[in-house]
Structure formats: C-alpha cells, structure tokens
Coordinates of C-alpha atoms in Angstrom, one line a residue:
X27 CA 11.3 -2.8 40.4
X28 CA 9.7 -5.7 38.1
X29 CA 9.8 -4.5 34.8
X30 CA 8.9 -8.0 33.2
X31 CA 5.3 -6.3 32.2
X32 CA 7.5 -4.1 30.3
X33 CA 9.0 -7.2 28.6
X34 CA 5.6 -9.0 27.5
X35 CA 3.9 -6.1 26.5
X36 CA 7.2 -4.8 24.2
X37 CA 8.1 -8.1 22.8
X38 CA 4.8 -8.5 21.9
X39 CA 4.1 -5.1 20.5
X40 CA 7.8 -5.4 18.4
X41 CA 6.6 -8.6 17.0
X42 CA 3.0 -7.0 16.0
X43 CA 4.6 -3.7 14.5
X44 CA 7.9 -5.5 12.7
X45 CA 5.3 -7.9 11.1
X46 CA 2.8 -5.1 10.0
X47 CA 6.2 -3.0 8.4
X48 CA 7.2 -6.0 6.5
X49 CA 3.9 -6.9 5.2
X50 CA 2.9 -2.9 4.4
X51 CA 6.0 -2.6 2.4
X52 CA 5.1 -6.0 0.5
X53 CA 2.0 -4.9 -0.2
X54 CA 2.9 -1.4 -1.3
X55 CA 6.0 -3.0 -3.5
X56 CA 3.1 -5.0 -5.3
X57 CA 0.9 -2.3 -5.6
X58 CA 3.1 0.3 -7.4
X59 CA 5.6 -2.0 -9.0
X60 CA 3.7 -5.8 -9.7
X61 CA 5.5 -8.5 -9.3
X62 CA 4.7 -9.8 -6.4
X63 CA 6.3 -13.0 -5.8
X64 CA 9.8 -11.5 -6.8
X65 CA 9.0 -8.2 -4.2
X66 CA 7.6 -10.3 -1.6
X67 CA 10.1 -12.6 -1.4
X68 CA 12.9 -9.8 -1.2
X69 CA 11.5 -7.9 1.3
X70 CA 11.2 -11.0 3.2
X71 CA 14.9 -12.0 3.0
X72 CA 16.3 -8.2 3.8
X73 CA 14.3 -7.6 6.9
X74 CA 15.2 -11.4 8.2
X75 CA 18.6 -10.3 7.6
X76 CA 18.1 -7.2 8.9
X77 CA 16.9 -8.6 12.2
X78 CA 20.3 -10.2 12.3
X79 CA 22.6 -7.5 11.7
X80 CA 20.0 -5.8 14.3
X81 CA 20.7 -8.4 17.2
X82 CA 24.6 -8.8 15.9
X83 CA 25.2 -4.9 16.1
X84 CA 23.4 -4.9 20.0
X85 CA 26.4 -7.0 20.9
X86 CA 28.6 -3.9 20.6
X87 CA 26.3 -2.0 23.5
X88 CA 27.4 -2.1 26.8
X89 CA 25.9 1.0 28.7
X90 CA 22.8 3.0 28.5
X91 CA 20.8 0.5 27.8
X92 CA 17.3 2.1 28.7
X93 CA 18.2 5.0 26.9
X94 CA 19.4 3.0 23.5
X95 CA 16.0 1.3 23.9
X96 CA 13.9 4.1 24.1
X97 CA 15.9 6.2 21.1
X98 CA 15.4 2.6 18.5
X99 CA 11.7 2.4 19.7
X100 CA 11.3 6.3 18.7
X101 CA 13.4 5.6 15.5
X102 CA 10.9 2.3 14.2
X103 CA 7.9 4.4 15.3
X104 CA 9.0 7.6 13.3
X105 CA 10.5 5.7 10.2
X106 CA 7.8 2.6 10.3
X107 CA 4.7 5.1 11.1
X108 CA 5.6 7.1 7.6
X109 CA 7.2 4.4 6.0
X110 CA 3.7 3.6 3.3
X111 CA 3.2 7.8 3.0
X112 CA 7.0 7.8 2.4
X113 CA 7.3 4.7 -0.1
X114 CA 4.2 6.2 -1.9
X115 CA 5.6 9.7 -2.7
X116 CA 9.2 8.4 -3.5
X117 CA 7.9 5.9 -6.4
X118 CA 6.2 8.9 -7.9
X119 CA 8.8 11.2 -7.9
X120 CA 12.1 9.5 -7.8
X121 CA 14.1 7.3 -10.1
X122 CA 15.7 5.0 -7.7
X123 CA 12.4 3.5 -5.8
X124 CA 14.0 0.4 -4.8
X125 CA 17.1 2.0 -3.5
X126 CA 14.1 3.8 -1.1
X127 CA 12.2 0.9 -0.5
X128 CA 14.7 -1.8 0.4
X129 CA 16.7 0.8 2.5
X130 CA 13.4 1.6 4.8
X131 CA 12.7 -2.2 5.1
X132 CA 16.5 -3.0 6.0
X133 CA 17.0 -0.5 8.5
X134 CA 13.4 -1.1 10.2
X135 CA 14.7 -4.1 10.5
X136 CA 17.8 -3.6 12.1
X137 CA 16.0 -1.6 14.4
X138 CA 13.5 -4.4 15.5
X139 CA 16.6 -6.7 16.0
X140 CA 18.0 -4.3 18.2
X141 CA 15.5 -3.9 20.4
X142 CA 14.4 -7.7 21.6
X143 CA 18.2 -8.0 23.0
X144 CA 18.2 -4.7 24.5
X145 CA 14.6 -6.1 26.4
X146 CA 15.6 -9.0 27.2
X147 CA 19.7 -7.7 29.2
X148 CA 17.5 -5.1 30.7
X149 CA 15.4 -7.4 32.1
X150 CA 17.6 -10.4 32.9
X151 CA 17.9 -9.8 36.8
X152 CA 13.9 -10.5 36.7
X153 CA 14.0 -13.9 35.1
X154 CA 16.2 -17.3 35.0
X155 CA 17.6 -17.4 31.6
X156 CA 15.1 -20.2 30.5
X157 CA 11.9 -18.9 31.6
X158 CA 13.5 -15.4 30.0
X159 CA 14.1 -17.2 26.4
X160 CA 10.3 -18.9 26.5
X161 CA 8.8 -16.0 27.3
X162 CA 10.2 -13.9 24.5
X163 CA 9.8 -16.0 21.9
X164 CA 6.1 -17.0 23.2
X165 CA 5.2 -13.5 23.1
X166 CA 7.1 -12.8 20.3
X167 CA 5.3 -15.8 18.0
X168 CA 2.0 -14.8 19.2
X169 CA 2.3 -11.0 18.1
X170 CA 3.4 -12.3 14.9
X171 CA 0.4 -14.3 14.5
X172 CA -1.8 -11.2 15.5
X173 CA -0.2 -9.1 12.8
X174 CA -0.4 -11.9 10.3
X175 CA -4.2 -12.2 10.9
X176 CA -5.2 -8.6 11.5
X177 CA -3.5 -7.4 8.5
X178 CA -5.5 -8.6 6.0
X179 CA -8.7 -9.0 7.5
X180 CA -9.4 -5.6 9.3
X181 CA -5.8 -3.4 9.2
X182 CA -5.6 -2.6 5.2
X183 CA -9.6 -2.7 4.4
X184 CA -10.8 -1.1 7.3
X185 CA -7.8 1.9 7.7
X186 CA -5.6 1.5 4.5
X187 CA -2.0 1.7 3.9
X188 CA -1.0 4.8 5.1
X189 CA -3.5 4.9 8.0
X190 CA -2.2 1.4 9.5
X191 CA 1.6 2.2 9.2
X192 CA 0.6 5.9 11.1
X193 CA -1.0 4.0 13.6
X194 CA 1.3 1.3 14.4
X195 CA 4.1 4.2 14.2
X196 CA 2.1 5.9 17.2
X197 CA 2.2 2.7 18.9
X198 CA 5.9 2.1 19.2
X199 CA 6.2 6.2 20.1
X200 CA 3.8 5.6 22.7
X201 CA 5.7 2.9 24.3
X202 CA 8.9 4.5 23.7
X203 CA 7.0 7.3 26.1
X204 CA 6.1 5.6 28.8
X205 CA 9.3 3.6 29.0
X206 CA 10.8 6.9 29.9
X207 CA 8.6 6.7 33.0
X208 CA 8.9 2.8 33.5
X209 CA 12.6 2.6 33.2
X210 CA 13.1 5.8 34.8
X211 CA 15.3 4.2 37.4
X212 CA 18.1 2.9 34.5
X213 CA 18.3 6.1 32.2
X214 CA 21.2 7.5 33.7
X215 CA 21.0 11.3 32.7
X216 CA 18.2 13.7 32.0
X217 CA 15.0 12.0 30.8
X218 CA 13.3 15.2 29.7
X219 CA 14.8 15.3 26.2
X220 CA 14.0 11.8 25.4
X221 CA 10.2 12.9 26.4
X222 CA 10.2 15.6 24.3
X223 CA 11.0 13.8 21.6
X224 CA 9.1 11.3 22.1
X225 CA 6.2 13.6 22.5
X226 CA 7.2 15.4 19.0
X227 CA 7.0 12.1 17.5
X228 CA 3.5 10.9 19.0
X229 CA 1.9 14.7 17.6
X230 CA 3.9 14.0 13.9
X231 CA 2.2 10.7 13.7
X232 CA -1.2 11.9 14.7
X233 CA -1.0 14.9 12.6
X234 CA -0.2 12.3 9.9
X235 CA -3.1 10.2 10.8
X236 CA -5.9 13.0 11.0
X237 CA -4.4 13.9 7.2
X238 CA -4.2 10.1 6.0
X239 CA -6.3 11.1 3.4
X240 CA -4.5 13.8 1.7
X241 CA -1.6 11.9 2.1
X242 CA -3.2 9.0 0.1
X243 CA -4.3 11.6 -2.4
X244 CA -0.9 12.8 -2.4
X245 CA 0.9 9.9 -2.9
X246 CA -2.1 8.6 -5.7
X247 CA -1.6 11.6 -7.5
X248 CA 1.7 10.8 -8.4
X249 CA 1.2 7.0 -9.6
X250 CA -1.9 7.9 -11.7
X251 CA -1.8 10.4 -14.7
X252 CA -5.0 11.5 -14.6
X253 CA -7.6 13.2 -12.0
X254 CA -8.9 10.8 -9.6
X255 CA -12.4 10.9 -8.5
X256 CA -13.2 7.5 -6.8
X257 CA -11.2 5.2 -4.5
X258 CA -11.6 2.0 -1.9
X259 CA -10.0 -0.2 -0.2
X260 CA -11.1 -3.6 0.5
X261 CA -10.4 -6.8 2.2
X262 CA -9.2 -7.9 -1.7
X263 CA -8.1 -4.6 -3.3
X264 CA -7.6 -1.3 -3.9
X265 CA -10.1 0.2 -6.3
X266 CA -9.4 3.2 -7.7
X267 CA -11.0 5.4 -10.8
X268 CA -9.6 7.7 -12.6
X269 CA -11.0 10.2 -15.3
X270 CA -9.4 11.9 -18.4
X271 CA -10.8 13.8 -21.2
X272 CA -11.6 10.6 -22.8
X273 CA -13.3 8.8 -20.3
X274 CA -12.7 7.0 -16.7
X275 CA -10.4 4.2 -16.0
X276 CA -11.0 1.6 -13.2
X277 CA -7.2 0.2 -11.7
X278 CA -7.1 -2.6 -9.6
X279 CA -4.1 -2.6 -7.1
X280 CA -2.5 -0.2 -9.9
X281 CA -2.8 -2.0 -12.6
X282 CA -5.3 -0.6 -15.4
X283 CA -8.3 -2.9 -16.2
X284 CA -9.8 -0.8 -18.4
X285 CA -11.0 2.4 -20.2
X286 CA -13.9 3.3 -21.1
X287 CA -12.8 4.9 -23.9
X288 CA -12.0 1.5 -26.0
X289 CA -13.5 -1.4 -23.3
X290 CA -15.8 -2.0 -26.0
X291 CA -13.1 -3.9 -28.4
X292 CA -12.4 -5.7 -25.1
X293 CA -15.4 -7.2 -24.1
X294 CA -16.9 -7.4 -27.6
X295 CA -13.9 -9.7 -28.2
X296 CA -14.1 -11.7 -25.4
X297 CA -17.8 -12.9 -25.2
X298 CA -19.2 -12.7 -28.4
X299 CA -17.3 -15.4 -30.2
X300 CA -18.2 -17.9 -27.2
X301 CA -21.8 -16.8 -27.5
X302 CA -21.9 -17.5 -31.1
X303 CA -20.2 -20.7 -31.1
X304 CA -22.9 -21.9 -28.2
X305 CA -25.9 -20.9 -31.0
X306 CA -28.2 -19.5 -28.6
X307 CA -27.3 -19.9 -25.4
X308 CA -29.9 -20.1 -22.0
X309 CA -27.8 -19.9 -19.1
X310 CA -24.4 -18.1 -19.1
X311 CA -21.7 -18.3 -16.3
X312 CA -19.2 -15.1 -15.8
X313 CA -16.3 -15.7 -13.4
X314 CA -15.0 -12.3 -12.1
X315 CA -15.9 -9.3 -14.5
X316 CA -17.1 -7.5 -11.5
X317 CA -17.0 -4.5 -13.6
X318 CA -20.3 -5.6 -15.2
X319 CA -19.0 -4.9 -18.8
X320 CA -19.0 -8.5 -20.3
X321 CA -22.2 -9.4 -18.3
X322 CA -23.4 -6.0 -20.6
X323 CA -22.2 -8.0 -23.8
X324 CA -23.9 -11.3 -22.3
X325 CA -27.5 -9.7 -22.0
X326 CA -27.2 -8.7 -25.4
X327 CA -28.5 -12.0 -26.5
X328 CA -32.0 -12.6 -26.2
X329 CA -32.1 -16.1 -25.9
X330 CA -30.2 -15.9 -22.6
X331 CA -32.2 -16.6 -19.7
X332 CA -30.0 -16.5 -16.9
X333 CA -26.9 -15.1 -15.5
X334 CA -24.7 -16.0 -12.8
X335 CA -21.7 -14.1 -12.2
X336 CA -19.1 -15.1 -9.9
X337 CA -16.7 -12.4 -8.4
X338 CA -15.1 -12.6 -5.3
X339 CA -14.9 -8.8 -4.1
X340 CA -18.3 -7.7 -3.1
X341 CA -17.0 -4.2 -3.3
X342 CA -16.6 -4.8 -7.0
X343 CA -19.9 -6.1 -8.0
X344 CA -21.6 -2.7 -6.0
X345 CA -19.2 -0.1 -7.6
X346 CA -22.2 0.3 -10.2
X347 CA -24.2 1.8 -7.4
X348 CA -21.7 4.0 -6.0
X349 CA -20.1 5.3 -9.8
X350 CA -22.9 6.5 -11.7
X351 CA -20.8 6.4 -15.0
X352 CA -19.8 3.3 -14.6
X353 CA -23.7 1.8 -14.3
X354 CA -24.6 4.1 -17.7
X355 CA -21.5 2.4 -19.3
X356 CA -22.2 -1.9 -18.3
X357 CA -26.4 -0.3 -19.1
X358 CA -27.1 -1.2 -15.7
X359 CA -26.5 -4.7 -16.5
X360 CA -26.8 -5.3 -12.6
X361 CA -30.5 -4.7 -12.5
X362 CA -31.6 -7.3 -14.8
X363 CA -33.9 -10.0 -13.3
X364 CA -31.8 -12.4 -14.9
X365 CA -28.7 -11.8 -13.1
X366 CA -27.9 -13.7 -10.1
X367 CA -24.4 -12.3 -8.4
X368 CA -22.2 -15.1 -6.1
X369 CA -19.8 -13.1 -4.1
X370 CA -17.7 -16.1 -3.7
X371 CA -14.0 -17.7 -4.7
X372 CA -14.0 -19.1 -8.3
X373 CA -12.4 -22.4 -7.6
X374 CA -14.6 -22.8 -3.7
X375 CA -18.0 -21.9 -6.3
X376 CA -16.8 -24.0 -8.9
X377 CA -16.1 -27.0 -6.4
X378 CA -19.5 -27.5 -5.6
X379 CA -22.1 -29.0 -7.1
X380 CA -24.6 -26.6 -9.7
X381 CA -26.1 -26.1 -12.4
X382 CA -24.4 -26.7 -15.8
X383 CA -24.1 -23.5 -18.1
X384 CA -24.0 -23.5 -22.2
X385 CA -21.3 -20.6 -22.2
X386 CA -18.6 -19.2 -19.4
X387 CA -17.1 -16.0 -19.8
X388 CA -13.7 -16.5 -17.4
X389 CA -12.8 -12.8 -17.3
X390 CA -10.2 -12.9 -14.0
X391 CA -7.0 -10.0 -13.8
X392 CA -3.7 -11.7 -15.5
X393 CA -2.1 -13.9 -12.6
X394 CA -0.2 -11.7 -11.3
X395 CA 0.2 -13.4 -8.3
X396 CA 0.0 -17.1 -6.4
X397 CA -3.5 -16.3 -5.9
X398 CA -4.9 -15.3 -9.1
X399 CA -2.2 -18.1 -10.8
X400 CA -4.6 -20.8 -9.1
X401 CA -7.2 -19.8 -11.4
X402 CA -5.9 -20.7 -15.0
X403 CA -4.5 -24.3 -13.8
X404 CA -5.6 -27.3 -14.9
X405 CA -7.5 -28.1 -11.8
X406 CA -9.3 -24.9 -12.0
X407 CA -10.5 -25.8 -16.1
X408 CA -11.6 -29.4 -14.6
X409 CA -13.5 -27.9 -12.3
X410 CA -14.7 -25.4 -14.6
X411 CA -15.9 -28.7 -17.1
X412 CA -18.1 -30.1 -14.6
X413 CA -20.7 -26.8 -15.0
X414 CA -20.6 -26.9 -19.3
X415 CA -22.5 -28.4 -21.2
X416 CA -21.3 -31.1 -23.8
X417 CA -21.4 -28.8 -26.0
X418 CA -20.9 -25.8 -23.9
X419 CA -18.5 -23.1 -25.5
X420 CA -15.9 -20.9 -23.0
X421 CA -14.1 -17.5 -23.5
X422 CA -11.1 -17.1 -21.2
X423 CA -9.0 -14.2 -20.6
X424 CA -5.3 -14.9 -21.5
X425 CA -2.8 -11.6 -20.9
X426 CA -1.4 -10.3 -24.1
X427 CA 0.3 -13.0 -26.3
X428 CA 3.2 -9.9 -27.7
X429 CA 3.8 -8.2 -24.1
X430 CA 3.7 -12.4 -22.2
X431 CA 4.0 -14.7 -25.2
X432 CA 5.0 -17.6 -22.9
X433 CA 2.1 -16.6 -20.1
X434 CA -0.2 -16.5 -23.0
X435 CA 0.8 -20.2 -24.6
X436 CA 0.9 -21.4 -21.4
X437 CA -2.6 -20.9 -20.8
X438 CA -3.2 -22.5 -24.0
X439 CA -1.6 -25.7 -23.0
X440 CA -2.9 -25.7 -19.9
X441 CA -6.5 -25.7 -21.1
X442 CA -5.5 -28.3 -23.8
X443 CA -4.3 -30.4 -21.0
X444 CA -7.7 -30.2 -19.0
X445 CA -9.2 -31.5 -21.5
X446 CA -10.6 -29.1 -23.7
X447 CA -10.0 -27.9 -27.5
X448 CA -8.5 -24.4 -27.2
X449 CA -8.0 -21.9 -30.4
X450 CA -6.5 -18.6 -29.7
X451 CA -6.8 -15.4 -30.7
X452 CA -6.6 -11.6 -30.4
X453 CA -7.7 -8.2 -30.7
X454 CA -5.7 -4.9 -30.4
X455 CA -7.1 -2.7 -27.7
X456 CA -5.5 1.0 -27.6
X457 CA -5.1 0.9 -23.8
X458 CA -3.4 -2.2 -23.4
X459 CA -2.2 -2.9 -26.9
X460 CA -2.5 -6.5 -28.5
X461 CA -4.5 -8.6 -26.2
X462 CA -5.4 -12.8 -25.8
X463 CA -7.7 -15.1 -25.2
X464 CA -8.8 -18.3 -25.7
X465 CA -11.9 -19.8 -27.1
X466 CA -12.5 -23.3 -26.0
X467 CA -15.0 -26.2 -26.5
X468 CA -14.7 -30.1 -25.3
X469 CA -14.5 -31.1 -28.7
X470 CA -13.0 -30.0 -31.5
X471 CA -14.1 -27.1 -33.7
X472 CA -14.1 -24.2 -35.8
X473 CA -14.2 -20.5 -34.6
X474 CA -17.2 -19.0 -35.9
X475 CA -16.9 -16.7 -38.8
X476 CA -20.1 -14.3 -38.5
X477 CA -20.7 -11.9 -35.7
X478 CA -24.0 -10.4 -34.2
X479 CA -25.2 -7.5 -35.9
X480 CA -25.3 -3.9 -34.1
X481 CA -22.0 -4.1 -32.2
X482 CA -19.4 -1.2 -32.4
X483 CA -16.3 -3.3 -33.5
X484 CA -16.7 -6.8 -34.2
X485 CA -18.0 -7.6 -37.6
X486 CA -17.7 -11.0 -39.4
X487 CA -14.0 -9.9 -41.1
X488 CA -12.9 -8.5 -38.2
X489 CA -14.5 -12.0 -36.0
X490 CA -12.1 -14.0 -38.8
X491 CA -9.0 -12.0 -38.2
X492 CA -8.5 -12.5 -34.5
X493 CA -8.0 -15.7 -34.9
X494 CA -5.1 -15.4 -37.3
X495 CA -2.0 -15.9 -35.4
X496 CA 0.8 -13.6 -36.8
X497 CA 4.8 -15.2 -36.4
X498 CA 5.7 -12.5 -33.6
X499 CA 2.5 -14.3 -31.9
X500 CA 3.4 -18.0 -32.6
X501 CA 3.8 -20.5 -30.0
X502 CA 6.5 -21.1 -27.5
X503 CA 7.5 -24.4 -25.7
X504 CA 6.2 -23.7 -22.0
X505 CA 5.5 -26.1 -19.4
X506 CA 1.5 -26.5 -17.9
X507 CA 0.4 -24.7 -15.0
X508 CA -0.9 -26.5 -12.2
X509 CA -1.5 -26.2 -8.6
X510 CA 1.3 -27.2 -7.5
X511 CA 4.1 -25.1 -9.5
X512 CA 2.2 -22.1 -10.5
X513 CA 4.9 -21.7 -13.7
X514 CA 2.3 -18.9 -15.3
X515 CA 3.1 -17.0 -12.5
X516 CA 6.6 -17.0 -13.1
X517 CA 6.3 -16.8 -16.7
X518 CA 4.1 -13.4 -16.5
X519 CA 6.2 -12.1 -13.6
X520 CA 9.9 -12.5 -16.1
X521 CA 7.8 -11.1 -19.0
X522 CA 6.3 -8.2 -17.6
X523 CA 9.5 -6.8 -15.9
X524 CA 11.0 -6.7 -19.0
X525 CA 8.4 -3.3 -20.1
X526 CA 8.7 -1.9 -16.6

C-alpha cells in the first residue's frame, strides 16, 4: 500500500499546526503578561528543544508504530486545540502561570518531535532514504511558511485566539481519524478504541469551537476587573472595553490605555503645551491616538485648520462609530471637516514626501515591543523633522519617568540626538500614576508658562509644575535608541517586570 500521501499531507499539516501552537502561545504570553521579547524568545527556545527531546525519546520506539502515531496526533490535537482557552483561564485563576504555559508549549513540542520520525520509519519502505529526507523537510519548510503567513494576516483577526487553536486542534484529530483507516494494515490490534477516541476528541473540539465565544468571555473575565461590553480583534490588536461605575476603559492587547474617568489630565497634558508653544497653530499632525481624545484637545484651538491623524489600525480610528460613549467622550472629533484620517505605518507615512505641520502630537502605546520600539528612534524623529516647521513645536508620549526612569530618559536622549531640543515633563494621572512626555522644538526654548482657558485641569500653575523634575525623576545614563539595537525596548521590558 503507498502511504507516501499520508507522509506529505502529515508532515505538512505537523509543520502548519506546531508553528500555529508556538506562535498562539507567544502571542497569548504577550497579551496577558507584556514583555514580549523576553516571552517570545522563551517559548521559542523550549519548543525547539522540545522538538529534540521529541525526536530523541522516538528512538526508544520499536513496535506499534501506527498506533504511537495516531495516540501523539490525538494528544497535540486535544492539548494544542485548548491550549489558548486553557492558557487564558489559568493566568486568571492560578498563581503559577508560567509553570502552565511553558509546560503546554514543552510538551506540544515533544509531541510534534515525535511524530515526523514516527512518519518518516513508517514510511521508509516507500522511499530511498534521500528522496525520504527531501521530501520531509520540503514539506515540512513550506507548512511553516504557511503558518508563518496565515497567522497574522487571516488566522488571529479573522477567528481569534481561541477559535484558531480549536480549529487547528480539529485538524490534527481529524487526521489522527483517518489514519486509523489509512494505516489500518500496521495497527496491530483492535482499531475501534483508537476511533472512538479520536471521534470524542473531534466532538470536544467542535463543541469548543461553536462556544469560542463564551470561552473568550470566560477567559476575559478573569484578566479584566470590570464588566466587559466591547471587544475585537484585528490584524494589529485586540481591542477590548471595559466599563466600571466610573466610566469605560479601552485596553489594547491588555494593557490599559485609558479611562475615561481621568483621560482628561492625559490628553490635556500632552497637547496643550505643544499647541501653546506653536502660538496658533494651522495645520496639526497626530500619529496614533486612534482613540480620538488628543485630536478632541487639538480642535479645541480655533486657529487650527487642519488635521491629519496617522494611526495604523483602521479598526481603531472606527471604534467611535461602533462605541457610542466613546464618540460623546473625543465630541465626535471624527466628524470634523478638518480631519483627514491616514490608516497607514508612522514611519512608511512619514517617509514620504508631505506637507509640513506647525505642531505633532506623537501619541503611540509605550514600546512594548520591536515594533512599536521603531517608533521613538532617532530615525523615526528625523523623519518626523522633515514634516515641522522651523519653528514647529512636538508633544511626544514618553512611558512614566518613576515606573521606566531609564525608558523615559532614553527617549529624551534619543530626541536630543535627532536633532531636536527636548524638555521633559509630567503629570500624575490616577489610572496609570505619574506619567512623561516630552516637549520638543528644533531650537532651543522655554516651556510655556500660561495655559488655555476653559480646560478641566491644566491651568497656568499647574502648566509650570510639570515641568519641574523632582530627584526620584532625575536623569539616568542610558544609551540612544536606534534602529538597529532597539535598547528602549529592553530598557522598558527590565523596568516593567519589576511591578508585575
């Protein structure tokens, strides 16, 4: 009997659904704990490994073969197919998460090693050895590549986390199924039991994906305190929104980005003072704020004439029209003929050639991650000098200078060393605490000491005190962050572990 369509259609299927396990638990490892780079890179090294204990410990099988085979591809599709519901609901309710998550990636991964030996000494007598090794590893490669690609682009937006691990879990039971029927001939005893499981493990799965969404609610409900009444995933992110007695709260990927309860201080804090140091300013450039709340603060002006805010995630620009509370709260800022949205990349906007603004309003999440780290380097602030005005005043976010004192400095010495004049300074904001940013010009200056009338917290005394650096907020030595070693990164990834 050739079985070598078995072999193609496994390898590649093993590659596909290994790859997808690995990346889902990354992915869910950032989302509920940060860190990215350090979680990333560990689940990376313990599955790897755990393909070679996987392979190693298939060295110790002599018989049964078929069988073994069909039992590991039951046990990756049960354990990987609830692997992002599981990991969900144990960082909510247990206290030793990473024992959880690093055992369900280590022994998925033993589990994949163990089963492209197993293919490939079931299927020897079809193939010379070298045609047998090429093959494997071709099909092996190009499921990989299908994983990597699919993942981000259609797996995660279109079905989620917990849909895609149920689904790729059905796969491998699936194929663990009809393997009972296609190596028939080699499974010595009764097959009937191994379809019977197999069978109970397909209806779990689909049970599990016809309730992804309670499971997602489940699991949600544990990581946020409060009552959640709007999520979505996107090709970028997961939104989600809570609401407590004091207000709503939008999260990005888990991490709060503000309430509505004291997101005034925030945004009052980080464009007014670049507003007033402009004079009055025509045309006003916001990169990110998606939210809408510091384009609110912008159109407060009335010499501003146009707007032109730059946010990647089209997802986030809309959530005004889909959250009603959220377009009362930015005063549907959205809706004013002066407001042009680019749903674009920062950097790819800022590369091109446009219009030059008086004011910028850089209001990106803390750089959590490679990704978001590219966006406070000194290539990114060049770039970002090409669309100001000589004179041309920017406001930048800059994480909180108590919380990430070195993340925060660095940003200041990063700006310094694009070229611009940078004077930092702070405001404390109940739902985050003590919070930076950075006012910057192209030439020196001094911050201005008198703030529009009619706002709810800055006044002129208050305007003067942010910019009073206490000692516990003093500068550090840290090195500049470019391109091409990303140190804010690992600065804000040391500091923040330390309040997890």
């Amino acid at each position: 009997m050739n079985r070598t369509p078995l072999l193609f259609l496994n390898v590649f299927i093993i590659a596909t659904c290994g790859l997808v396990y690995e990346l889902l638990a990354g992915t869910l490892a950032s989302y509920v704990l940060g860190d990215s780079i350090t979680q990333f890179s560990f689940i990376i090294g313990i599955y790897l490994f755990a393909l070679g204990v996987g392979a190693w410990l298939s060295g110790f099988l002599t018989t049964g073969l078929a069988r073994t085979f069909v039992e590991v591809e039951l046990g990756v599709g049960i354990l990987g197919g609830l692997s992002a519901p599981l990991l969900f609901l144990s960082f909510a309710r247990i206290n030793y998460f990473h024992v959880v998550l690093y055992g369900v990636v280590f022994t998925i991964g033993v589990l994949v090693g163990l089963e492209l030996p197993l293919l490939m000494r079931i299927v020897k007598d079809q193939l010379d050895f070298k045609e047998l090794v090429s093959r494997v590893l071709t099909f092996d490669y190009i499921g990989a590549l299908v994983a990597s690609v699919l993942f981000p682009i259609f797996l995660v937006p279109k079905l989620g986390l917990v849909r895609t691990s149920l689904v790729f879990g059905i796969l491998n039971a699936a194929v663990a199924l009809w393997g009972t029927w296609l190596l028939r001939p080699l499974i010595l005893r009764s097959v009937t039991p191994l379809r019977v499981r197999a069978a109970f493990v397909l209806l779990l799965l689909t049970v599990g994906l016809i309730k992804a969404d309670a499971l997602t609610s489940l699991a949600e409900d544990g990581l946020f305190a409060d009552e959640i009444v709007y999520t979505r995933t996107t090709p970028y992110q997961r939104i989600v929104v809570t609401r407590s007695r004091a207000g709503f709260q939008l999260f990005l990927n888990g991490h709060l980005q503000f309430s509505s309860a004291d997101e005034y201080r925030y945004h009052e804090a980080l464009v007014h003072p670049a507003m007033t140091l402009a004079g009055k300013p025509r045309r006003v450039l916001i990169l990110g704020g998606g939210d809408g709340l510091a384009l609110r603060e912008v159109l407060k002006h009335p010499a501003v004439e146009a707007v032109t805010l730059v946010d990647l995630d089209p997802d986030m620009t809309e959530l005004s029209e889909h959250f009603g509370p959220l377009a009362e709260l930015n005063r549907h800022a959205f809706a004013d003929p002066r407001v042009q949205v680019v749903n674009q990349d920062a950097m790819i906007w800022l590369e091109e050639q446009g219009p030059r603004f008086d004011v910028a309003i850089v209001d990106f999440p803390d750089p959590n991650s490679f990704a978001l780290g590219k966006l406070y380097t000194t290539r990114f602030y060049r770039l970002l000098r090409g669309h100001l005005e000589t004179d041309g005043a920017v406001a930048i976010q800059s994480t909180s200078p108590l919380f990430s004192r070195r993340s925060f400095w660095c940003i200041v010495r990063t700006l310094e060393a694009a070229g611009f004049s940078a004077r930092p300074y702070h405001v404390a904001v109940p739902s985050f605490g003590i919070w930076g940013f950075n006012l910057a010009r192209l030439a020196p200056f001094e911050p201005p000491t008198h703030a529009p009338p009619g706002l709810r917290f800055l006044t002129d005394s208050a305007l003067t005190a942010m910019f009073n650096m206490p000692a516990d907020l003093s500068p550090l030595p840290v090195e500049v962050n470019r391109l091409d070693n990303q140190i804010l990164v690992r600065y804000y990834d040391s500091e923040w572990r330390r309040w997890e």
